[in-house]
Tab-separated table of C-alpha atoms and ligand atoms in Angstrom:
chain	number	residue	atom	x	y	z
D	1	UNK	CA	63.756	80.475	38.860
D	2	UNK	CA	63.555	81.821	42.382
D	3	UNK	CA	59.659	83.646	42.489
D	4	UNK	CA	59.477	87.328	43.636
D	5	UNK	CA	58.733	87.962	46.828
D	6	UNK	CA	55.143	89.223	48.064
D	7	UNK	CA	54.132	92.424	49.660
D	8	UNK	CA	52.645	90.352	52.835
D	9	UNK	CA	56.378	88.455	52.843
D	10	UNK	CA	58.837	91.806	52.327
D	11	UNK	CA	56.502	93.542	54.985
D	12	UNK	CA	56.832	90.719	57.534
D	13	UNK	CA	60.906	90.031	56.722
D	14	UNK	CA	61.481	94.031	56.880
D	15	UNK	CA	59.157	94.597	60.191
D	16	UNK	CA	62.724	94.878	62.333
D	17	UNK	CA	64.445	97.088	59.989
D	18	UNK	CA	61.776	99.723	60.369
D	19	UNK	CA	61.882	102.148	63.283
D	20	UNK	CA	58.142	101.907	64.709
D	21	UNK	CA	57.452	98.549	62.943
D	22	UNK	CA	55.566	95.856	65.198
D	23	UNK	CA	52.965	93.972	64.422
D	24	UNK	CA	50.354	96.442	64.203
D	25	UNK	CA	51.824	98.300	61.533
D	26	UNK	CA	52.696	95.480	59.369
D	27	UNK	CA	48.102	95.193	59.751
D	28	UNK	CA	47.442	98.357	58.993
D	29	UNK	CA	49.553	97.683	55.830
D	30	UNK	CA	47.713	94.570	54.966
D	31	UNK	CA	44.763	96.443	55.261
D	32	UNK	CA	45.555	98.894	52.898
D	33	UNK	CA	46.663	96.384	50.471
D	34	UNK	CA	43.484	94.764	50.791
D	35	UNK	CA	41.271	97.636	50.520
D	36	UNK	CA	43.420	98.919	47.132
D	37	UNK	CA	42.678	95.396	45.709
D	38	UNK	CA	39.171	96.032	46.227
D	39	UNK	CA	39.469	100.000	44.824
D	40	UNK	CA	41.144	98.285	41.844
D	41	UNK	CA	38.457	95.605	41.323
D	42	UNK	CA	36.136	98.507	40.763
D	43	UNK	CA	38.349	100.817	38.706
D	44	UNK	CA	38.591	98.268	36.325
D	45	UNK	CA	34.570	97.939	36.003
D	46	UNK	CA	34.130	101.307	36.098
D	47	UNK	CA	33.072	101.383	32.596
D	48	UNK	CA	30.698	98.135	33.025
D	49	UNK	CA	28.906	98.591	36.249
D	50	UNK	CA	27.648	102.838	36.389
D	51	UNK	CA	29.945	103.766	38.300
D	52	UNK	CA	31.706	106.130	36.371
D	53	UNK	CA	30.296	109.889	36.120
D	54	UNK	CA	29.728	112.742	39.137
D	55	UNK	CA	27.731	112.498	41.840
D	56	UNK	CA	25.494	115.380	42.345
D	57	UNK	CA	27.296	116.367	45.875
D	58	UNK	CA	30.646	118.369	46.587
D	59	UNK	CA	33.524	117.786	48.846
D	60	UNK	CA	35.067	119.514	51.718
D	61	UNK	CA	36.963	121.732	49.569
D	62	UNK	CA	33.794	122.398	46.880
D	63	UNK	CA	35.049	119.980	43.979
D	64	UNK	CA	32.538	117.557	42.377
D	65	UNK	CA	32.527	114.080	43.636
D	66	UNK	CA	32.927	111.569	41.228
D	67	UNK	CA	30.922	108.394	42.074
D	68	UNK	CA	34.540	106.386	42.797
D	69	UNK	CA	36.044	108.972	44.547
D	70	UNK	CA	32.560	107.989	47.322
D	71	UNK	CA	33.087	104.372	46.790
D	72	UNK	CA	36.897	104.350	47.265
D	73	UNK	CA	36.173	106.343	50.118
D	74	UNK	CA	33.900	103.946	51.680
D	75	UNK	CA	36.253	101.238	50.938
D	76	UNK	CA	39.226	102.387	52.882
D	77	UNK	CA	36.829	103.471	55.603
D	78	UNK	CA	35.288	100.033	55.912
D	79	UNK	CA	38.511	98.123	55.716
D	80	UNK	CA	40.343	100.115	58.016
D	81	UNK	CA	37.791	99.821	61.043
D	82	UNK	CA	37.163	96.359	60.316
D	83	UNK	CA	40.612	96.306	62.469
D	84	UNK	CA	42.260	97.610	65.608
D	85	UNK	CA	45.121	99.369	64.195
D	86	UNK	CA	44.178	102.987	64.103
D	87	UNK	CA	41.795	105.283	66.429
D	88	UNK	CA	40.652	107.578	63.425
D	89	UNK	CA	41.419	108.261	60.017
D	90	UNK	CA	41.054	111.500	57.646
D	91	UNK	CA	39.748	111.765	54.375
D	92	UNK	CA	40.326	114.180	51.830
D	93	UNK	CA	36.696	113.436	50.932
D	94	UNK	CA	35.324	114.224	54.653
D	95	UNK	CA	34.972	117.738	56.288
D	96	UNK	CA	35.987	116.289	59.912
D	97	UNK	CA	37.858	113.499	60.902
D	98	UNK	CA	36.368	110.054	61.406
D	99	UNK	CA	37.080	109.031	65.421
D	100	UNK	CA	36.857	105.073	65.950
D	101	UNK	CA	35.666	105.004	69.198
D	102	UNK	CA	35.259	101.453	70.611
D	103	UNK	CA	36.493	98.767	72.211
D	104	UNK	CA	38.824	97.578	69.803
D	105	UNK	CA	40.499	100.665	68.767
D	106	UNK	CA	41.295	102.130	71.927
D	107	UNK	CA	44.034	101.329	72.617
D	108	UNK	CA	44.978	102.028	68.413
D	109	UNK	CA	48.325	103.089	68.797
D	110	UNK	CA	48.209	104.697	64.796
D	111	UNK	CA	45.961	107.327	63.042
D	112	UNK	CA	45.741	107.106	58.770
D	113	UNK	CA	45.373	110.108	56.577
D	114	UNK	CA	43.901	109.361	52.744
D	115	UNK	CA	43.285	110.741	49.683
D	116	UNK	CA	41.159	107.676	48.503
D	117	UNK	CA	41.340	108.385	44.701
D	118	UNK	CA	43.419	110.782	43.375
D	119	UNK	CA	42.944	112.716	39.936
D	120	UNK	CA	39.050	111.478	39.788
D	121	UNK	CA	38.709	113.646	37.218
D	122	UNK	CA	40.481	111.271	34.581
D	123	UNK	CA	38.439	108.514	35.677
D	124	UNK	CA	35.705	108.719	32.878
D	125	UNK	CA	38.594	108.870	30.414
D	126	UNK	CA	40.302	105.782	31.732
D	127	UNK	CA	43.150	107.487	32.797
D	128	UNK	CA	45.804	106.590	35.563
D	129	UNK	CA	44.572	107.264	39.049
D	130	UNK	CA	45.454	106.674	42.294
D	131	UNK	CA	45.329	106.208	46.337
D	132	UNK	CA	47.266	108.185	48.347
D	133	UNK	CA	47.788	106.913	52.371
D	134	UNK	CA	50.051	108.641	55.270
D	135	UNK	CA	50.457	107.188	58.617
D	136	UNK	CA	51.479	108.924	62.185
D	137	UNK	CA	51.739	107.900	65.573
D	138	UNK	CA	48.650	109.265	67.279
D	139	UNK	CA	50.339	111.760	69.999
D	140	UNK	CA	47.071	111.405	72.272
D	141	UNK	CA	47.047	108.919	75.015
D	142	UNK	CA	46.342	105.244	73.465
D	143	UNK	CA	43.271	104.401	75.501
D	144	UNK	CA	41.411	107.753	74.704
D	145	UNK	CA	40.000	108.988	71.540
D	146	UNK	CA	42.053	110.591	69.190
D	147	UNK	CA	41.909	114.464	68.505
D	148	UNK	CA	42.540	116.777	65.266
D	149	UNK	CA	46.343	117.294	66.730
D	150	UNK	CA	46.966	114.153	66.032
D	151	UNK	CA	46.282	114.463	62.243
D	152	UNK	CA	48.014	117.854	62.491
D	153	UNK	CA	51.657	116.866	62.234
D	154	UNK	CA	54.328	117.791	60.639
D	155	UNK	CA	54.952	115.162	57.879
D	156	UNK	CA	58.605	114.793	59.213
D	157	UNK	CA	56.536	112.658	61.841
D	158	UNK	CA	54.944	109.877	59.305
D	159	UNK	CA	56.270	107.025	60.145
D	160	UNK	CA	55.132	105.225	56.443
D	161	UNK	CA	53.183	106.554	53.447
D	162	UNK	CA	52.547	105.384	49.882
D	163	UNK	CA	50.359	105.020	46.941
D	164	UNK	CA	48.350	102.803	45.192
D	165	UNK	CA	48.560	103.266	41.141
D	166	UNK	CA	45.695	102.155	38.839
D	167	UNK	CA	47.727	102.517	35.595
D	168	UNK	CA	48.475	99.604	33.172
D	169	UNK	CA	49.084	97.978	35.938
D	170	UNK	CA	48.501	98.424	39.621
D	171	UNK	CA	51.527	98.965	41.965
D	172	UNK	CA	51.429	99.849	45.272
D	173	UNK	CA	54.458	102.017	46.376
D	174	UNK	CA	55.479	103.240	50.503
D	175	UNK	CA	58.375	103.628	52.627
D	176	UNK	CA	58.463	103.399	56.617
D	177	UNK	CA	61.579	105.338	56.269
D	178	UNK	CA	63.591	102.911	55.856
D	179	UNK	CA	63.821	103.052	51.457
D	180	UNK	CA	61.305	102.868	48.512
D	181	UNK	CA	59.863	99.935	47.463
D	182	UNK	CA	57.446	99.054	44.515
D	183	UNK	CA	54.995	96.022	44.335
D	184	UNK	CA	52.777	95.187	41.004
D	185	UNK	CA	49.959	93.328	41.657
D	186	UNK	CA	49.212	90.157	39.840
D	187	UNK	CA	45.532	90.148	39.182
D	188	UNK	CA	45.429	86.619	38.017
D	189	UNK	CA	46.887	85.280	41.087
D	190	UNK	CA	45.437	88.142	43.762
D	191	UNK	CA	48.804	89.392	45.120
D	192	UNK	CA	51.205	91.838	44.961
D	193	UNK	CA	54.767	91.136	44.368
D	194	UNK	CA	58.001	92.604	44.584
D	195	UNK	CA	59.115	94.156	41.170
D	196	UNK	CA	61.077	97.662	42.033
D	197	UNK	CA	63.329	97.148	45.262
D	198	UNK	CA	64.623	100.127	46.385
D	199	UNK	CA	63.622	102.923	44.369
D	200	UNK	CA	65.663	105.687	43.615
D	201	UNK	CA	65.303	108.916	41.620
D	202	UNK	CA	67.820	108.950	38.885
D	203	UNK	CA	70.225	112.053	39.652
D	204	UNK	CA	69.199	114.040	36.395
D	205	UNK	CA	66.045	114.024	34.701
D	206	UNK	CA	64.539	115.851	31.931
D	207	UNK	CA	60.832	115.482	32.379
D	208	UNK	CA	58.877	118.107	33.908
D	209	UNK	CA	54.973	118.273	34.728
D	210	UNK	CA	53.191	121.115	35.825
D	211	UNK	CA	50.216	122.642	34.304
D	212	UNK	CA	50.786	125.167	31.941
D	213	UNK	CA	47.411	126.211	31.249
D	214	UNK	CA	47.801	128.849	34.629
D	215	UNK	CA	51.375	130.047	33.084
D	216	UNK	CA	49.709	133.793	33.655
D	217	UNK	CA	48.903	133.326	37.014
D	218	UNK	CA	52.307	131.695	38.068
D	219	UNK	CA	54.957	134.067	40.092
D	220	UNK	CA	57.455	135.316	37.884
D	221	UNK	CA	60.727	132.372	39.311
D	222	UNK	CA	58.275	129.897	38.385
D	223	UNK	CA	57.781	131.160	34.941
D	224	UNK	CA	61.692	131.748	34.563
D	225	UNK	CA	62.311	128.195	35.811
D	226	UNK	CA	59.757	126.990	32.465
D	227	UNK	CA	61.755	129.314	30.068
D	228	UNK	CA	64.792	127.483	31.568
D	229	UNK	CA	63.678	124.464	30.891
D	230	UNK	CA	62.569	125.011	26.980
D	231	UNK	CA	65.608	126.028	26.522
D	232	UNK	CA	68.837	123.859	25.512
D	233	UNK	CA	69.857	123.488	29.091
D	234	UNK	CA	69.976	119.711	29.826
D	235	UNK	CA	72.952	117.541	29.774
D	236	UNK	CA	72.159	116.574	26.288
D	237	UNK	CA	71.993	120.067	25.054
D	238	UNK	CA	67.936	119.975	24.127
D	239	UNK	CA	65.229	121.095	26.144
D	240	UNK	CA	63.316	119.394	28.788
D	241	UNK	CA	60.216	117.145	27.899
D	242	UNK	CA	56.751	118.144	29.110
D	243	UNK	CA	54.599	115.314	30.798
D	244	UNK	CA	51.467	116.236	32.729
D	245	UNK	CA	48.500	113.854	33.508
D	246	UNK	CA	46.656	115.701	36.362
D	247	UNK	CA	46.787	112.657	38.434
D	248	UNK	CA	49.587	113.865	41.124
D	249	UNK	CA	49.833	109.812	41.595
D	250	UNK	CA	50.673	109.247	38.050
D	251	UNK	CA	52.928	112.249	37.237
D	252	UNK	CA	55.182	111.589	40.867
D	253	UNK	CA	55.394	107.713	39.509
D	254	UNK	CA	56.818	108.645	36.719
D	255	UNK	CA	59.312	111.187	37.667
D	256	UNK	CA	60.438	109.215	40.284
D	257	UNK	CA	61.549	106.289	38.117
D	258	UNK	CA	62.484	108.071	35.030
D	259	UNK	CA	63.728	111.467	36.491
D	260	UNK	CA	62.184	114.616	36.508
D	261	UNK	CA	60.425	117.763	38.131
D	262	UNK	CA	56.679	117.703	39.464
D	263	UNK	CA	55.399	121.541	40.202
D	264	UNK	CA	52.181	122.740	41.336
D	265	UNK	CA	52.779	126.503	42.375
D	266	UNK	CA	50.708	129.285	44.196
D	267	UNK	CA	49.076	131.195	41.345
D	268	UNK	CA	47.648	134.786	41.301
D	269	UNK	CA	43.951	133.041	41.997
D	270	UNK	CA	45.540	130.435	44.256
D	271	UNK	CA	48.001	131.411	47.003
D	272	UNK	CA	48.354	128.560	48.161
D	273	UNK	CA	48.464	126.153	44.903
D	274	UNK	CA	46.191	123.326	44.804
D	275	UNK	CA	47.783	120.119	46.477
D	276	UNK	CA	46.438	119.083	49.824
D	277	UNK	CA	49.506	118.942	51.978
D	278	UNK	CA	48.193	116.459	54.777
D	279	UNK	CA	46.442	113.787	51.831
D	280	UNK	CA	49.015	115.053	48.945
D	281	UNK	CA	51.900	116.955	49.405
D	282	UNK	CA	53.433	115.171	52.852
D	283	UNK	CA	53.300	111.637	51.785
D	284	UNK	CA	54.758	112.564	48.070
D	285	UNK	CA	57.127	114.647	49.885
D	286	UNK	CA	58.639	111.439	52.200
D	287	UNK	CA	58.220	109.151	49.505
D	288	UNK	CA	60.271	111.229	47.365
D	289	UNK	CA	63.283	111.960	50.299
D	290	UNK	CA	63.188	108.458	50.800
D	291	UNK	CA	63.850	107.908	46.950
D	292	UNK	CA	66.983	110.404	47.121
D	293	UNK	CA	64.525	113.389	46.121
D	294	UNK	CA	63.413	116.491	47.544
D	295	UNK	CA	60.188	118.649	47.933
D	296	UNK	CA	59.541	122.108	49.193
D	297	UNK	CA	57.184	124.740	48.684
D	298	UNK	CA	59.617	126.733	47.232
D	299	UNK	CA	60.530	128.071	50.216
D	300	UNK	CA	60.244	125.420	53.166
D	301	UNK	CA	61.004	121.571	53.094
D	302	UNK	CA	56.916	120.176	53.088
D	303	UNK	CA	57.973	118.105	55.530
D	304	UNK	CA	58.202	120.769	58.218
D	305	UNK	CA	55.398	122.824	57.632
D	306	UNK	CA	52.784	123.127	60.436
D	307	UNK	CA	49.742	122.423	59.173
D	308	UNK	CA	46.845	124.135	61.359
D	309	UNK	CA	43.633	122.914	59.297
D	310	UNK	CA	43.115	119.187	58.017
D	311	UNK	CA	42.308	120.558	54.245
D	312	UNK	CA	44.761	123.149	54.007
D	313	UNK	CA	46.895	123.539	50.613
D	314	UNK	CA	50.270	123.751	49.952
D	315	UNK	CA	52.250	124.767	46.823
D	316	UNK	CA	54.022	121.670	46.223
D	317	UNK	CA	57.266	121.439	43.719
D	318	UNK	CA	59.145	117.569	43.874
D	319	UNK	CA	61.482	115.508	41.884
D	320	UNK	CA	65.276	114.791	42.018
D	321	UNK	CA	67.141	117.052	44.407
D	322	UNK	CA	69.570	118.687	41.412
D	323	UNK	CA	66.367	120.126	39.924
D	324	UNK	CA	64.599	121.280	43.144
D	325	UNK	CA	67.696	122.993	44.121
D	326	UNK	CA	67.098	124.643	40.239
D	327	UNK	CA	63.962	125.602	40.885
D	328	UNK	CA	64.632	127.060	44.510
D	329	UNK	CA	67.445	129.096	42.517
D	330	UNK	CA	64.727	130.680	40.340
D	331	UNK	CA	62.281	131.384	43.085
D	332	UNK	CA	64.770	132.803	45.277
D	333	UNK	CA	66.108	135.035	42.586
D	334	UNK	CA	63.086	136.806	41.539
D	335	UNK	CA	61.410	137.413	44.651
G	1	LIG	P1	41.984	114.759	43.439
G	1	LIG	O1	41.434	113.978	42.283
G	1	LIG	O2	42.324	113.880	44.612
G	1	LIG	O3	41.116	115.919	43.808
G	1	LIG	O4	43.419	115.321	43.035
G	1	LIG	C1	43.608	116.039	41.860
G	1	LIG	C2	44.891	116.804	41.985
G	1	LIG	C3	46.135	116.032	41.607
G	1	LIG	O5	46.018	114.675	41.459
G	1	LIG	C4	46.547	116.639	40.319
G	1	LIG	O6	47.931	116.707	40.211
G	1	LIG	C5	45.925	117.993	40.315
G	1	LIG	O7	44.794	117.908	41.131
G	1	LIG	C6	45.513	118.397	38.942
G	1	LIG	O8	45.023	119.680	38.993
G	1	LIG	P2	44.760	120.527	37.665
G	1	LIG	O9	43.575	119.893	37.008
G	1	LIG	O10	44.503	121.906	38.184
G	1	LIG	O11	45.996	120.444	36.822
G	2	LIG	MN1	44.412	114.030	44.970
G	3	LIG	MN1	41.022	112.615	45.689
């Protein structure tokens, strides 16, 4: 029997296929596998070594750190300077962005955006979580330090994002435009290897995730589109099935491979939803186009929204392009 193929082998074999793809991106990947091997070395001790639980600090955006939320931080931090392949990164952990300014990132030709672990709050519950990562050509001169434009871009401009998933087991997930593709690590033998080439969303899907808990806060399309959905209006006559984690990671994961609808809408208390769209919402959203999907904000493709502040929200709704379209109706209709 022929062995799967590893993440370090598909990267290196698919380097010409992918439109920015020389060697320095096919680094910056291994880096990021590397650090999510180490993230996932400590997820999986949470429990063992005190590491689960809050710390007693906030973030940027005033949510409670949880102690692996500062480690995974520190981890991708670490492991991305160790090398030359980016001249800054930004954290959804950190208020400002974190400028590498020395000799050998200079001349870094990339810049990394990450939300280092993603639905902390189901850590202590030994949930699924995750690590979200979204990479852009810097647009300042390589050779000079990079600047907040260059974390600024529209996500039409990432040029590869993905995820890391600590669930029973640990994939990592990305595109560089060019396709999906899904790798499981092995923990026994250290690596990750192929297991879901070219992922697609399926073209219906009956699964939708949003939470309901802020159904009174939710504009009125949004809370037509749920009706809709309890109702007998899939292809099998019966209603759709709920599925809601509050790990973004998780709940995309599963949509994308077994079809379905991700929302996380403005509310009355928040106009602007939840999701982060540089750390959250852009990478999902090219993940997902890649995978035949769609994402918008229920009014603009995420992909081309401006974004003017490194930690500003977007209202994020995702999943296979039949039911955005659906949900686009709704929101449309009862403006
Ligand atoms: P993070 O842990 O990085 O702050 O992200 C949490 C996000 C996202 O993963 C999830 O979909 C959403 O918050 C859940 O929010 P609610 O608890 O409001 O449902
Ligand atoms: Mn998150
Ligand atoms: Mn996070």
């Amino acid at each position: 029997m022929q062995r799967p193929i590893t993440l370090g082998e598909f990267i290196v074999e698919n380097q010409k296929d992918f439109p920015y793809a020389k060697g320095d991106l096919t680094a910056l990947l291994s880096s990021i596998k590397l650090a999510g091997k180490m993230v996932n070395e400590k997820i999986n001790k949470a429990g063992l070594s005190q590491i689960l639980g809050k710390m007693n600090s906030e973030n940027v955006q005033g949510e409670v750190q949880a102690k692996l939320d500062i480690i995974a931080n520190d981890i991708f931090i670490s492991t991305l300077k160790a090398r030359g392949e980016i001249g800054g990164l930004a954290s959804e952990e950190l208020e400002d962005i974190v400028i590498f300014d020395d000799d050998i990132h200079k001349d870094s030709k990339y810049v990394i955006l990450i939300d280092p672990l993603d639905g902390s709050s189901n850590i202590d519950v030994d949930i699924t979580v995750g690590t979200i990562f979204s990479i852009y050509h810097r647009i300042s001169e390589p050779g000079t330090k990079v600047t907040q434009e260059d974390f600024l871009q529209k996500g039409e401009n990432q040029v590869a994002a993905g995820y890391l998933i600590y669930g029973t087991s640990t994939m990592l997930v990305y595109t560089c435009g060019n396709g999906v593709n899904g790798f499981t690590f092995d923990p026994g033998i250290g690596s990750f290897f192929l297991s879901h080439p070219n992922i697609t969303f399926p073209s219906s899907g009956i699964i939708y995730s949003v939470n309901e808990g802020n159904y009174i806060h939710f504009p009125t399309g949004i809370k037509k589109l749920i009706k809709w959905m309890q109702e007998l209006n899939t292809e099998e006559n019966r209603p759709f099935t709920a599925r809601y984690t509050g790990s973004l990671v998780a709940d995309f994961h599963r949509n994308m491979l077994m079809g379905g609808l991700y929302l996380y809408p403005q509310g009355s208390t928040a106009p602007k939803g939840k999701l982060r769209l540089l750390y959250e919402c852009n990478p999902m959203a090219f993940i997902a186009e890649q995978a035949g999907g769609r994402a918008t904000d229920g009014e603009q493709r995420i992909m081309e929204i401006q974004a003017t502040e490194l930690h500003e929200r977007a209202p994020f709704i995702c999943g296979n392009s039949e039911m955005v379209s659906i949900a686009e109706k709704f929101i449309a209709e009862n403006k």
